[in-house]
Amino acid sequence: MTDLVRWTKEQDIAVITIDNPPVNALSPGVPEGIVAALEQIQNDGSVKAAVLVGAGKTFIAGADIREFVKLTSGQQQGDIGILPHLLKIEDSAKPVIVAIHGNALGGGLEVAQACHYRVAAADAQLGQPEVNLGIIPGAGGTQRLPRLVGIERAIEMCTTGKPVKAIEAAQFGLIDRVIEADLLTGAVAFARQVAGKPIRKTRERNDKLGSADSNAPVFAAARESARQKYRGMICQLAAIDAIEAATKLSFEQGCTEEARLFYRCLYSDQSKAQIHVFFAEREVSKIPDIPKDTAVMPVHSVAIVGAGTMGGGIAMVCANAGLPVVVKDTDPAALDRGIATIEKNYQMSVKRGRFTQEQVDERMRRIRTAVDYDDFANVDMVIEAVFETMPLKKQVFAELDRVCKRGAILASNTSTLNIDEIAATTSRPEAVIGLHFFSPANVMRLLEIVRGRRTAKEVIATCMQLARRLGKVGVLVGNCRGFVGNRMFLPYIREAQFLVEEGAAPEAVDRALVDWGMAMGPLAVGDLGGLDVAYRIRKEYRHLEKPGARQPFLEDRLVEKGRLGQKTGAGWYRYDAERRASSDPEIPAMVEGWVRESGIRQRPIAAEEIVEREIYSLVNEGARILEEGYALRAGDIDTIYVNGYGFPAYRGGPMWYADTVGVKQVYERVCEFHQRHGVLWEPARLLKELAESGGTFAHFQRVAAQASD
Ligand code: 3H9
């Protein structure tokens, strides 16, 4: 036994407890500890069976992911080595009953599969989420799971990574019993019932594996669907291969094949990137000058100013988290429209099975409307979501300062405006912060939390905590134009226009990036959000452009022709009533005419150049943001791009991707683009420094953290 595992006796039943906070990961010592406990139990004549439980809030959340990093970075040699221990658990002469609460994920579920019986608390969740890390189950999961639940269910669990609830798991045979009352008491009673009965090893159960004939179409369909759904990713296909091996090979040979596929995935760039994303998402909550014990302010109620798309979406997010919300708009008709949209969105969720009607009714009861500020005196937090112009925002904040109680947080959902300027209209700039939700707010996980020069630490800590409560990934950013996400997006969408000016078809630009892994192409994104939005920003900030900088002109022309994107049925593409896009035959002639007037010579542009210019424009601006301190870490930028801009997690985010390609190589290309395309491509100082010193973004740390300017 080890410090991480102990066992005690409940009369004739042994209780083995894994105690490896915070999530009982299978760190070195845990599998060994379970096996050592079982060895002692075999020799204790007074014990008839063993119950395996996790201490704290969860059973086992999987293998220790940090161990993977040690292996792939070369810090450690060897393998993960959980599998042999699971064979020993399964070979126990006395029945082992696993009792699951919280989560049994990845290696945690594989431990459970190797036990002879599985019982779980009703709210427990069980899953094989390895694909979220770019890998497949590697401790026998692809071999035992199909034996317990059949191949279709195993494919579903291993390719989507989505956990299932205990009740559902009981219905399809993954667990033997759901225990409604005290889990341990129930598990011990269950153990007494099964003690002395013949033991059934999961690895010897072949009845659910199907036949070659019946399985062939299932595997073919699964591969086809995985190729479409997970474009470019290798781990889902590897999971299917491993499950197929379970149906064709002996258990031992199947495990060998699983291990081969597991390590192939683990050492791939995709898995390294996804593991980076996992840790980066957790790292964002660590803010150097705001320790974990910083006091947080109570947030029991929220008011939202503005009943438009953003205001309505934010109201839903708050209501979903159990917070009472008042939505205020000066225009009663806008309020009615806002509430109708919220209702429509919720009905969609009911249709999709995400919520029941009762859950929706409960949420709708939390949302009230108002045309004045009367209800604002007692709310703990206000989120302003009015039209994006400074004079209007200032007017709202001056009013909030007048009506809100001291101690309330005053947040703005601005996506581009200066938080300090907004805060300056109040007598309490320390209470003012940016909360930049992404549209649709009730769907997108990202929340940029914008720190103003005077924002109090408690306000920041409270908003970081609130983000979690709202189910968002909150990333703290500094107060620069466009903050982090949109500041980087600007050169990215500008470059897409330049590529079309120079001869690439809009479809070719979007296709190259979608094929590379982006959720959508940049021009289609423009159409979705409305080309007039960027148009307005371009006009407003033209005076801030570098002298001599090339200006894109195609979108300006489209907007001036009334082609604003999806909302007007035409932009870069044409849209039908259901907003389905198709190529617009008018575009090539229009573009050609405009380009001819400008004197630009068009040429064929390869997909590779499109991707490089697009992605390196993100990297170069990201480097500048890091160097200026508007993002705390490269991983924060990656988290923003993966969660808010459809950047493929399997490429790790723009900064991680640059490290993967090699900073030097990226820098050299940026220099070439600088020579060829001018001042907008001037390499960021940090990019140059890292390229010259052989450094990486992942290891870059600012000497003095500066979050706001
Ligand atoms: C696997 O099992 C492969 C197998 O097939 C075996 C192959 C041989 N390891 O998320 P939180 C840390 S692959 C190490 O904020 P929550 C996390 O970094 C694994 N550390 O908590 C954080 O640390 P810190 C398959 C882990 O309550 C702290 O725990 N399993 C691991 O919001 C709290 O995490 C998964 O993919 C781990 N496995 O959510 C599950 N898990 O405080 C991954 C967490 O220093 N984990 N940490 O920042 C999760 O999904 C969530 O953590 C969980 C809890 C839902 C469990």
JSON list of N, CA and C in Angstrom, two decimals, residues 338-380:
[
{"chain": "A", "resi": 338, "resn": "GLY", "atom": "N", "xyz": [-36.82, 41.04, -26.94]},
{"chain": "A", "resi": 338, "resn": "GLY", "atom": "CA", "xyz": [-35.74, 40.34, -26.23]},
{"chain": "A", "resi": 338, "resn": "GLY", "atom": "C", "xyz": [-36.27, 39.10, -25.52]},
{"chain": "A", "resi": 339, "resn": "ILE", "atom": "N", "xyz": [-37.39, 39.28, -24.81]},
{"chain": "A", "resi": 339, "resn": "ILE", "atom": "CA", "xyz": [-37.96, 38.15, -24.06]},
{"chain": "A", "resi": 339, "resn": "ILE", "atom": "C", "xyz": [-38.45, 37.07, -25.03]},
{"chain": "A", "resi": 340, "resn": "ALA", "atom": "N", "xyz": [-39.04, 37.50, -26.15]},
{"chain": "A", "resi": 340, "resn": "ALA", "atom": "CA", "xyz": [-39.53, 36.52, -27.14]},
{"chain": "A", "resi": 340, "resn": "ALA", "atom": "C", "xyz": [-38.35, 35.70, -27.68]},
{"chain": "A", "resi": 341, "resn": "THR", "atom": "N", "xyz": [-37.21, 36.36, -27.90]},
{"chain": "A", "resi": 341, "resn": "THR", "atom": "CA", "xyz": [-36.03, 35.63, -28.40]},
{"chain": "A", "resi": 341, "resn": "THR", "atom": "C", "xyz": [-35.54, 34.64, -27.35]},
{"chain": "A", "resi": 342, "resn": "ILE", "atom": "N", "xyz": [-35.52, 35.09, -26.09]},
{"chain": "A", "resi": 342, "resn": "ILE", "atom": "CA", "xyz": [-35.07, 34.18, -25.02]},
{"chain": "A", "resi": 342, "resn": "ILE", "atom": "C", "xyz": [-35.97, 32.94, -25.00]},
{"chain": "A", "resi": 343, "resn": "GLU", "atom": "N", "xyz": [-37.29, 33.20, -25.08]},
{"chain": "A", "resi": 343, "resn": "GLU", "atom": "CA", "xyz": [-38.24, 32.07, -25.04]},
{"chain": "A", "resi": 343, "resn": "GLU", "atom": "C", "xyz": [-38.00, 31.12, -26.22]},
{"chain": "A", "resi": 344, "resn": "LYS", "atom": "N", "xyz": [-37.78, 31.73, -27.38]},
{"chain": "A", "resi": 344, "resn": "LYS", "atom": "CA", "xyz": [-37.56, 30.90, -28.58]},
{"chain": "A", "resi": 344, "resn": "LYS", "atom": "C", "xyz": [-36.30, 30.04, -28.42]},
{"chain": "A", "resi": 345, "resn": "ASN", "atom": "N", "xyz": [-35.25, 30.67, -27.89]},
{"chain": "A", "resi": 345, "resn": "ASN", "atom": "CA", "xyz": [-34.00, 29.91, -27.70]},
{"chain": "A", "resi": 345, "resn": "ASN", "atom": "C", "xyz": [-34.20, 28.77, -26.70]},
{"chain": "A", "resi": 346, "resn": "TYR", "atom": "N", "xyz": [-34.95, 29.07, -25.63]},
{"chain": "A", "resi": 346, "resn": "TYR", "atom": "CA", "xyz": [-35.19, 28.01, -24.64]},
{"chain": "A", "resi": 346, "resn": "TYR", "atom": "C", "xyz": [-36.02, 26.87, -25.25]},
{"chain": "A", "resi": 347, "resn": "GLN", "atom": "N", "xyz": [-37.00, 27.24, -26.08]},
{"chain": "A", "resi": 347, "resn": "GLN", "atom": "CA", "xyz": [-37.83, 26.20, -26.70]},
{"chain": "A", "resi": 347, "resn": "GLN", "atom": "C", "xyz": [-36.96, 25.28, -27.57]},
{"chain": "A", "resi": 348, "resn": "MET", "atom": "N", "xyz": [-35.98, 25.89, -28.20]},
{"chain": "A", "resi": 348, "resn": "MET", "atom": "CA", "xyz": [-35.05, 25.11, -29.02]},
{"chain": "A", "resi": 348, "resn": "MET", "atom": "C", "xyz": [-34.30, 24.11, -28.13]},
{"chain": "A", "resi": 349, "resn": "SER", "atom": "N", "xyz": [-33.91, 24.58, -26.94]},
{"chain": "A", "resi": 349, "resn": "SER", "atom": "CA", "xyz": [-33.19, 23.69, -26.02]},
{"chain": "A", "resi": 349, "resn": "SER", "atom": "C", "xyz": [-34.08, 22.54, -25.57]},
{"chain": "A", "resi": 350, "resn": "VAL", "atom": "N", "xyz": [-35.38, 22.82, -25.39]},
{"chain": "A", "resi": 350, "resn": "VAL", "atom": "CA", "xyz": [-36.31, 21.75, -25.00]},
{"chain": "A", "resi": 350, "resn": "VAL", "atom": "C", "xyz": [-36.39, 20.74, -26.14]},
{"chain": "A", "resi": 351, "resn": "LYS", "atom": "N", "xyz": [-36.53, 21.26, -27.35]},
{"chain": "A", "resi": 351, "resn": "LYS", "atom": "CA", "xyz": [-36.63, 20.38, -28.53]},
{"chain": "A", "resi": 351, "resn": "LYS", "atom": "C", "xyz": [-35.40, 19.48, -28.64]},
{"chain": "A", "resi": 352, "resn": "ARG", "atom": "N", "xyz": [-34.24, 20.06, -28.34]},
{"chain": "A", "resi": 352, "resn": "ARG", "atom": "CA", "xyz": [-33.00, 19.28, -28.46]},
{"chain": "A", "resi": 352, "resn": "ARG", "atom": "C", "xyz": [-32.75, 18.39, -27.25]},
{"chain": "A", "resi": 353, "resn": "GLY", "atom": "N", "xyz": [-33.63, 18.49, -26.25]},
{"chain": "A", "resi": 353, "resn": "GLY", "atom": "CA", "xyz": [-33.49, 17.63, -25.07]},
{"chain": "A", "resi": 353, "resn": "GLY", "atom": "C", "xyz": [-32.49, 18.15, -24.06]},
{"chain": "A", "resi": 354, "resn": "ARG", "atom": "N", "xyz": [-32.05, 19.40, -24.22]},
{"chain": "A", "resi": 354, "resn": "ARG", "atom": "CA", "xyz": [-31.06, 19.92, -23.26]},
{"chain": "A", "resi": 354, "resn": "ARG", "atom": "C", "xyz": [-31.73, 20.28, -21.94]},
{"chain": "A", "resi": 355, "resn": "PHE", "atom": "N", "xyz": [-32.92, 20.86, -22.03]},
{"chain": "A", "resi": 355, "resn": "PHE", "atom": "CA", "xyz": [-33.69, 21.19, -20.82]},
{"chain": "A", "resi": 355, "resn": "PHE", "atom": "C", "xyz": [-35.08, 20.59, -20.93]},
{"chain": "A", "resi": 356, "resn": "THR", "atom": "N", "xyz": [-35.73, 20.35, -19.76]},
{"chain": "A", "resi": 356, "resn": "THR", "atom": "CA", "xyz": [-37.14, 19.98, -19.77]},
{"chain": "A", "resi": 356, "resn": "THR", "atom": "C", "xyz": [-37.96, 21.27, -19.75]},
{"chain": "A", "resi": 357, "resn": "GLN", "atom": "N", "xyz": [-39.26, 21.16, -20.04]},
{"chain": "A", "resi": 357, "resn": "GLN", "atom": "CA", "xyz": [-40.12, 22.34, -20.01]},
{"chain": "A", "resi": 357, "resn": "GLN", "atom": "C", "xyz": [-40.13, 22.96, -18.61]},
{"chain": "A", "resi": 358, "resn": "GLU", "atom": "N", "xyz": [-40.10, 22.09, -17.58]},
{"chain": "A", "resi": 358, "resn": "GLU", "atom": "CA", "xyz": [-40.12, 22.62, -16.20]},
{"chain": "A", "resi": 358, "resn": "GLU", "atom": "C", "xyz": [-38.85, 23.43, -15.94]},
{"chain": "A", "resi": 359, "resn": "GLN", "atom": "N", "xyz": [-37.74, 22.92, -16.42]},
{"chain": "A", "resi": 359, "resn": "GLN", "atom": "CA", "xyz": [-36.48, 23.66, -16.20]},
{"chain": "A", "resi": 359, "resn": "GLN", "atom": "C", "xyz": [-36.53, 25.02, -16.90]},
{"chain": "A", "resi": 360, "resn": "VAL", "atom": "N", "xyz": [-37.11, 25.04, -18.08]},
{"chain": "A", "resi": 360, "resn": "VAL", "atom": "CA", "xyz": [-37.22, 26.30, -18.82]},
{"chain": "A", "resi": 360, "resn": "VAL", "atom": "C", "xyz": [-38.16, 27.25, -18.08]},
{"chain": "A", "resi": 361, "resn": "ASP", "atom": "N", "xyz": [-39.29, 26.72, -17.59]},
{"chain": "A", "resi": 361, "resn": "ASP", "atom": "CA", "xyz": [-40.24, 27.58, -16.85]},
{"chain": "A", "resi": 361, "resn": "ASP", "atom": "C", "xyz": [-39.55, 28.21, -15.65]},
{"chain": "A", "resi": 362, "resn": "GLU", "atom": "N", "xyz": [-38.77, 27.37, -14.96]},
{"chain": "A", "resi": 362, "resn": "GLU", "atom": "CA", "xyz": [-38.07, 27.86, -13.78]},
{"chain": "A", "resi": 362, "resn": "GLU", "atom": "C", "xyz": [-37.10, 28.98, -14.16]},
{"chain": "A", "resi": 363, "resn": "ARG", "atom": "N", "xyz": [-36.41, 28.80, -15.28]},
{"chain": "A", "resi": 363, "resn": "ARG", "atom": "CA", "xyz": [-35.46, 29.81, -15.72]},
{"chain": "A", "resi": 363, "resn": "ARG", "atom": "C", "xyz": [-36.18, 31.09, -16.14]},
{"chain": "A", "resi": 364, "resn": "MET", "atom": "N", "xyz": [-37.27, 30.93, -16.84]},
{"chain": "A", "resi": 364, "resn": "MET", "atom": "CA", "xyz": [-38.01, 32.13, -17.28]},
{"chain": "A", "resi": 364, "resn": "MET", "atom": "C", "xyz": [-38.52, 32.91, -16.07]},
{"chain": "A", "resi": 365, "resn": "ARG", "atom": "N", "xyz": [-38.88, 32.20, -15.01]},
{"chain": "A", "resi": 365, "resn": "ARG", "atom": "CA", "xyz": [-39.37, 32.91, -13.81]},
{"chain": "A", "resi": 365, "resn": "ARG", "atom": "C", "xyz": [-38.26, 33.76, -13.18]},
{"chain": "A", "resi": 366, "resn": "ARG", "atom": "N", "xyz": [-37.02, 33.39, -13.43]},
{"chain": "A", "resi": 366, "resn": "ARG", "atom": "CA", "xyz": [-35.90, 34.17, -12.85]},
{"chain": "A", "resi": 366, "resn": "ARG", "atom": "C", "xyz": [-35.66, 35.47, -13.60]},
{"chain": "A", "resi": 367, "resn": "ILE", "atom": "N", "xyz": [-36.23, 35.59, -14.81]},
{"chain": "A", "resi": 367, "resn": "ILE", "atom": "CA", "xyz": [-35.94, 36.77, -15.63]},
{"chain": "A", "resi": 367, "resn": "ILE", "atom": "C", "xyz": [-37.10, 37.76, -15.56]},
{"chain": "A", "resi": 368, "resn": "ARG", "atom": "N", "xyz": [-36.81, 38.96, -15.08]},
{"chain": "A", "resi": 368, "resn": "ARG", "atom": "CA", "xyz": [-37.84, 40.01, -15.06]},
{"chain": "A", "resi": 368, "resn": "ARG", "atom": "C", "xyz": [-37.40, 41.13, -15.99]},
{"chain": "A", "resi": 369, "resn": "THR", "atom": "N", "xyz": [-38.36, 41.99, -16.36]},
{"chain": "A", "resi": 369, "resn": "THR", "atom": "CA", "xyz": [-37.99, 43.10, -17.24]},
{"chain": "A", "resi": 369, "resn": "THR", "atom": "C", "xyz": [-38.30, 44.44, -16.56]},
{"chain": "A", "resi": 370, "resn": "ALA", "atom": "N", "xyz": [-37.66, 45.48, -17.03]},
{"chain": "A", "resi": 370, "resn": "ALA", "atom": "CA", "xyz": [-37.89, 46.81, -16.48]},
{"chain": "A", "resi": 370, "resn": "ALA", "atom": "C", "xyz": [-37.57, 47.86, -17.54]},
{"chain": "A", "resi": 371, "resn": "VAL", "atom": "N", "xyz": [-38.27, 48.99, -17.48]},
{"chain": "A", "resi": 371, "resn": "VAL", "atom": "CA", "xyz": [-37.95, 50.08, -18.40]},
{"chain": "A", "resi": 371, "resn": "VAL", "atom": "C", "xyz": [-37.20, 51.20, -17.68]},
{"chain": "A", "resi": 372, "resn": "ASP", "atom": "N", "xyz": [-37.03, 51.04, -16.37]},
{"chain": "A", "resi": 372, "resn": "ASP", "atom": "CA", "xyz": [-36.29, 52.07, -15.63]},
{"chain": "A", "resi": 372, "resn": "ASP", "atom": "C", "xyz": [-35.30, 51.40, -14.68]},
{"chain": "A", "resi": 373, "resn": "TYR", "atom": "N", "xyz": [-34.60, 52.23, -13.92]},
{"chain": "A", "resi": 373, "resn": "TYR", "atom": "CA", "xyz": [-33.54, 51.71, -13.05]},
{"chain": "A", "resi": 373, "resn": "TYR", "atom": "C", "xyz": [-34.03, 51.42, -11.62]},
{"chain": "A", "resi": 374, "resn": "ASP", "atom": "N", "xyz": [-35.38, 51.43, -11.42]},
{"chain": "A", "resi": 374, "resn": "ASP", "atom": "CA", "xyz": [-35.90, 51.30, -10.05]},
{"chain": "A", "resi": 374, "resn": "ASP", "atom": "C", "xyz": [-35.37, 50.07, -9.32]},
{"chain": "A", "resi": 375, "resn": "ASP", "atom": "N", "xyz": [-35.22, 48.96, -10.07]},
{"chain": "A", "resi": 375, "resn": "ASP", "atom": "CA", "xyz": [-34.83, 47.71, -9.41]},
{"chain": "A", "resi": 375, "resn": "ASP", "atom": "C", "xyz": [-33.32, 47.58, -9.24]},
{"chain": "A", "resi": 376, "resn": "PHE", "atom": "N", "xyz": [-32.57, 48.59, -9.64]},
{"chain": "A", "resi": 376, "resn": "PHE", "atom": "CA", "xyz": [-31.12, 48.44, -9.65]},
{"chain": "A", "resi": 376, "resn": "PHE", "atom": "C", "xyz": [-30.46, 48.70, -8.29]},
{"chain": "A", "resi": 377, "resn": "ALA", "atom": "N", "xyz": [-31.22, 49.31, -7.38]},
{"chain": "A", "resi": 377, "resn": "ALA", "atom": "CA", "xyz": [-30.60, 49.73, -6.12]},
{"chain": "A", "resi": 377, "resn": "ALA", "atom": "C", "xyz": [-30.05, 48.55, -5.32]},
{"chain": "A", "resi": 378, "resn": "ASN", "atom": "N", "xyz": [-30.67, 47.37, -5.47]},
{"chain": "A", "resi": 378, "resn": "ASN", "atom": "CA", "xyz": [-30.26, 46.26, -4.62]},
{"chain": "A", "resi": 378, "resn": "ASN", "atom": "C", "xyz": [-29.45, 45.17, -5.32]},
{"chain": "A", "resi": 379, "resn": "VAL", "atom": "N", "xyz": [-29.26, 45.30, -6.62]},
{"chain": "A", "resi": 379, "resn": "VAL", "atom": "CA", "xyz": [-28.56, 44.19, -7.29]},
{"chain": "A", "resi": 379, "resn": "VAL", "atom": "C", "xyz": [-27.07, 44.20, -6.96]},
{"chain": "A", "resi": 380, "resn": "ASP", "atom": "N", "xyz": [-26.47, 42.99, -7.00]},
{"chain": "A", "resi": 380, "resn": "ASP", "atom": "CA", "xyz": [-25.05, 42.88, -6.67]},
{"chain": "A", "resi": 380, "resn": "ASP", "atom": "C", "xyz": [-24.16, 43.16, -7.87]}
]
